[in-house]
Amino acid sequence: MRTNIDLDDELLEQAMQYSKARTKRALVEEALRTFVDLKSREQRRLSYAERLEALRARSASIRLNKSVVDILRDDRNRR
């Protein structure tokens, strides 16, 4: 998509120092890819945290015959 944007020259110079991009277009595309990657990872992390919390809530009512430490010890000894 073709568009015109007004960029902060100082910010653009700083960004160019950290990037391998040699054109403004390449720099903006790199920044957009980085933004999308960062946000998608953030969503996956939140999704994981929600699933983990739900699993903890469901498993809270389960009682083990052995303590977690004993289970880990038994597993270690089997190896």
Short mmCIF file of N, CA and C in Angstrom, two decimals:
data_model
loop_
_atom_site.label_atom_id
_atom_site.label_comp_id
_atom_site.label_asym_id
_atom_site.label_seq_id
_atom_site.Cartn_x
_atom_site.Cartn_y
_atom_site.Cartn_z
N MET A 1 0.85 -1.16 0.00
CA MET A 1 0.00 0.00 0.00
C MET A 1 0.91 1.23 0.00
N ARG A 2 0.60 2.13 -0.82
CA ARG A 2 1.39 3.35 -0.93
C ARG A 2 0.79 4.40 0.01
N THR A 3 1.66 5.06 0.78
CA THR A 3 1.19 6.08 1.71
C THR A 3 2.31 7.08 1.98
N ASN A 4 1.94 8.23 2.44
CA ASN A 4 2.91 9.25 2.85
C ASN A 4 2.80 9.43 4.36
N ILE A 5 3.94 9.41 5.03
CA ILE A 5 3.93 9.61 6.47
C ILE A 5 5.02 10.61 6.84
N ASP A 6 4.76 11.36 7.88
CA ASP A 6 5.73 12.33 8.38
C ASP A 6 6.46 11.69 9.55
N LEU A 7 7.77 11.46 9.39
CA LEU A 7 8.55 10.78 10.41
C LEU A 7 9.46 11.75 11.14
N ASP A 8 9.68 11.50 12.41
CA ASP A 8 10.60 12.29 13.22
C ASP A 8 12.02 11.99 12.74
N ASP A 9 12.72 12.99 12.23
CA ASP A 9 14.06 12.79 11.66
C ASP A 9 15.04 12.23 12.67
N GLU A 10 15.00 12.73 13.89
CA GLU A 10 15.93 12.26 14.93
C GLU A 10 15.65 10.80 15.27
N LEU A 11 14.38 10.46 15.41
CA LEU A 11 14.00 9.07 15.71
C LEU A 11 14.39 8.16 14.56
N LEU A 12 14.21 8.63 13.35
CA LEU A 12 14.58 7.86 12.17
C LEU A 12 16.09 7.59 12.14
N GLU A 13 16.88 8.58 12.45
CA GLU A 13 18.34 8.41 12.50
C GLU A 13 18.74 7.39 13.57
N GLN A 14 18.12 7.48 14.73
CA GLN A 14 18.42 6.54 15.81
C GLN A 14 18.05 5.12 15.39
N ALA A 15 16.90 4.96 14.77
CA ALA A 15 16.46 3.64 14.33
C ALA A 15 17.40 3.06 13.28
N MET A 16 17.90 3.92 12.39
CA MET A 16 18.81 3.46 11.34
C MET A 16 20.11 2.92 11.95
N GLN A 17 20.51 3.44 13.09
CA GLN A 17 21.74 2.97 13.75
C GLN A 17 21.60 1.53 14.23
N TYR A 18 20.38 1.13 14.59
CA TYR A 18 20.14 -0.21 15.12
C TYR A 18 19.75 -1.21 14.04
N SER A 19 19.47 -0.73 12.86
CA SER A 19 18.95 -1.57 11.80
C SER A 19 19.97 -1.77 10.70
N LYS A 20 19.82 -2.87 9.99
CA LYS A 20 20.63 -3.10 8.80
C LYS A 20 19.97 -2.47 7.57
N ALA A 21 18.76 -1.96 7.74
CA ALA A 21 18.04 -1.34 6.63
C ALA A 21 18.79 -0.09 6.16
N ARG A 22 18.80 0.10 4.87
CA ARG A 22 19.50 1.25 4.32
C ARG A 22 18.55 2.27 3.70
N THR A 23 17.26 1.94 3.67
CA THR A 23 16.27 2.90 3.16
C THR A 23 15.19 3.10 4.21
N LYS A 24 14.49 4.21 4.10
CA LYS A 24 13.41 4.49 5.05
C LYS A 24 12.31 3.45 4.90
N ARG A 25 12.03 3.07 3.67
CA ARG A 25 10.99 2.07 3.44
C ARG A 25 11.35 0.75 4.12
N ALA A 26 12.59 0.30 3.94
CA ALA A 26 13.02 -0.95 4.56
C ALA A 26 12.97 -0.85 6.08
N LEU A 27 13.33 0.31 6.60
CA LEU A 27 13.30 0.52 8.05
C LEU A 27 11.87 0.44 8.59
N VAL A 28 10.94 1.09 7.91
CA VAL A 28 9.53 1.06 8.34
C VAL A 28 8.99 -0.36 8.26
N GLU A 29 9.32 -1.09 7.19
CA GLU A 29 8.85 -2.47 7.06
C GLU A 29 9.43 -3.35 8.17
N GLU A 30 10.71 -3.16 8.48
CA GLU A 30 11.33 -3.91 9.57
C GLU A 30 10.65 -3.60 10.90
N ALA A 31 10.37 -2.32 11.12
CA ALA A 31 9.71 -1.91 12.36
C ALA A 31 8.31 -2.54 12.46
N LEU A 32 7.59 -2.57 11.36
CA LEU A 32 6.24 -3.17 11.38
C LEU A 32 6.31 -4.67 11.63
N ARG A 33 7.27 -5.34 10.99
CA ARG A 33 7.43 -6.79 11.23
C ARG A 33 7.78 -7.06 12.69
N THR A 34 8.67 -6.27 13.23
CA THR A 34 9.07 -6.42 14.63
C THR A 34 7.89 -6.19 15.56
N PHE A 35 7.09 -5.18 15.28
CA PHE A 35 5.91 -4.87 16.08
C PHE A 35 4.92 -6.04 16.06
N VAL A 36 4.64 -6.55 14.87
CA VAL A 36 3.69 -7.67 14.73
C VAL A 36 4.22 -8.90 15.46
N ASP A 37 5.51 -9.20 15.32
CA ASP A 37 6.10 -10.34 16.00
C ASP A 37 6.00 -10.19 17.52
N LEU A 38 6.33 -9.02 18.01
CA LEU A 38 6.28 -8.75 19.45
C LEU A 38 4.86 -8.90 20.00
N LYS A 39 3.89 -8.34 19.30
CA LYS A 39 2.50 -8.42 19.77
C LYS A 39 1.95 -9.84 19.69
N SER A 40 2.32 -10.59 18.65
CA SER A 40 1.82 -11.96 18.55
C SER A 40 2.42 -12.83 19.65
N ARG A 41 3.69 -12.61 19.97
CA ARG A 41 4.31 -13.35 21.08
C ARG A 41 3.64 -12.99 22.40
N GLU A 42 3.31 -11.72 22.56
CA GLU A 42 2.64 -11.27 23.78
C GLU A 42 1.28 -11.95 23.92
N GLN A 43 0.54 -12.06 22.83
CA GLN A 43 -0.77 -12.72 22.88
C GLN A 43 -0.62 -14.20 23.21
N ARG A 44 0.38 -14.85 22.60
CA ARG A 44 0.59 -16.27 22.90
C ARG A 44 0.95 -16.46 24.37
N ARG A 45 1.77 -15.56 24.91
CA ARG A 45 2.16 -15.64 26.32
C ARG A 45 0.93 -15.48 27.21
N LEU A 46 0.07 -14.52 26.88
CA LEU A 46 -1.15 -14.32 27.67
C LEU A 46 -2.06 -15.53 27.57
N SER A 47 -2.18 -16.08 26.38
CA SER A 47 -3.01 -17.27 26.17
C SER A 47 -2.47 -18.43 27.01
N TYR A 48 -1.15 -18.59 27.00
CA TYR A 48 -0.52 -19.65 27.79
C TYR A 48 -0.79 -19.44 29.27
N ALA A 49 -0.65 -18.20 29.73
CA ALA A 49 -0.88 -17.91 31.15
C ALA A 49 -2.32 -18.21 31.53
N GLU A 50 -3.26 -17.88 30.65
CA GLU A 50 -4.67 -18.16 30.94
C GLU A 50 -4.93 -19.66 30.99
N ARG A 51 -4.34 -20.42 30.05
CA ARG A 51 -4.52 -21.87 30.05
C ARG A 51 -3.90 -22.50 31.28
N LEU A 52 -2.73 -21.99 31.66
CA LEU A 52 -2.06 -22.51 32.85
C LEU A 52 -2.89 -22.25 34.10
N GLU A 53 -3.46 -21.06 34.21
CA GLU A 53 -4.31 -20.73 35.36
C GLU A 53 -5.55 -21.62 35.40
N ALA A 54 -6.15 -21.87 34.24
CA ALA A 54 -7.32 -22.75 34.18
C ALA A 54 -6.95 -24.17 34.60
N LEU A 55 -5.80 -24.63 34.16
CA LEU A 55 -5.34 -25.97 34.53
C LEU A 55 -5.08 -26.06 36.03
N ARG A 56 -4.47 -25.03 36.58
CA ARG A 56 -4.23 -25.00 38.03
C ARG A 56 -5.55 -25.03 38.80
N ALA A 57 -6.52 -24.29 38.32
CA ALA A 57 -7.83 -24.25 38.99
C ALA A 57 -8.49 -25.62 38.94
N ARG A 58 -8.42 -26.29 37.79
CA ARG A 58 -9.03 -27.62 37.66
C ARG A 58 -8.30 -28.65 38.50
N SER A 59 -6.99 -28.53 38.58
CA SER A 59 -6.21 -29.54 39.29
C SER A 59 -6.12 -29.27 40.79
N ALA A 60 -6.63 -28.16 41.24
CA ALA A 60 -6.56 -27.84 42.67
C ALA A 60 -7.32 -28.85 43.52
N SER A 61 -8.37 -29.41 42.95
CA SER A 61 -9.17 -30.35 43.73
C SER A 61 -8.63 -31.78 43.68
N ILE A 62 -7.62 -32.01 42.87
CA ILE A 62 -7.04 -33.36 42.77
C ILE A 62 -6.04 -33.56 43.90
N ARG A 63 -6.15 -34.69 44.56
CA ARG A 63 -5.22 -35.00 45.64
C ARG A 63 -4.30 -36.12 45.15
N LEU A 64 -3.04 -35.96 45.42
CA LEU A 64 -2.06 -36.97 45.04
C LEU A 64 -1.81 -37.91 46.21
N ASN A 65 -1.52 -39.16 45.89
CA ASN A 65 -1.19 -40.14 46.94
C ASN A 65 0.19 -39.85 47.52
N LYS A 66 1.05 -39.26 46.71
CA LYS A 66 2.40 -38.92 47.14
C LYS A 66 2.59 -37.41 46.98
N SER A 67 3.58 -36.90 47.67
CA SER A 67 3.89 -35.49 47.50
C SER A 67 4.60 -35.30 46.16
N VAL A 68 4.58 -34.10 45.67
CA VAL A 68 5.25 -33.78 44.41
C VAL A 68 6.74 -34.09 44.51
N VAL A 69 7.32 -33.79 45.64
CA VAL A 69 8.75 -34.06 45.85
C VAL A 69 9.04 -35.56 45.74
N ASP A 70 8.18 -36.38 46.32
CA ASP A 70 8.37 -37.83 46.25
C ASP A 70 8.22 -38.33 44.82
N ILE A 71 7.28 -37.79 44.09
CA ILE A 71 7.09 -38.18 42.69
C ILE A 71 8.33 -37.82 41.87
N LEU A 72 8.87 -36.64 42.10
CA LEU A 72 10.08 -36.22 41.38
C LEU A 72 11.27 -37.09 41.76
N ARG A 73 11.37 -37.43 43.03
CA ARG A 73 12.46 -38.29 43.49
C ARG A 73 12.37 -39.67 42.83
N ASP A 74 11.17 -40.23 42.81
CA ASP A 74 10.98 -41.55 42.18
C ASP A 74 11.35 -41.49 40.70
N ASP A 75 10.95 -40.44 40.04
CA ASP A 75 11.27 -40.30 38.63
C ASP A 75 12.78 -40.20 38.42
N ARG A 76 13.44 -39.44 39.26
CA ARG A 76 14.90 -39.28 39.16
C ARG A 76 15.59 -40.63 39.40
N ASN A 77 15.11 -41.38 40.36
CA ASN A 77 15.73 -42.66 40.70
C ASN A 77 15.53 -43.72 39.61
N ARG A 78 14.48 -43.59 38.83
CA ARG A 78 14.23 -44.54 37.75
C ARG A 78 15.21 -44.38 36.59
N ARG A 79 15.86 -43.27 36.51
CA ARG A 79 16.76 -43.01 35.36
C ARG A 79 18.10 -43.60 35.55
#
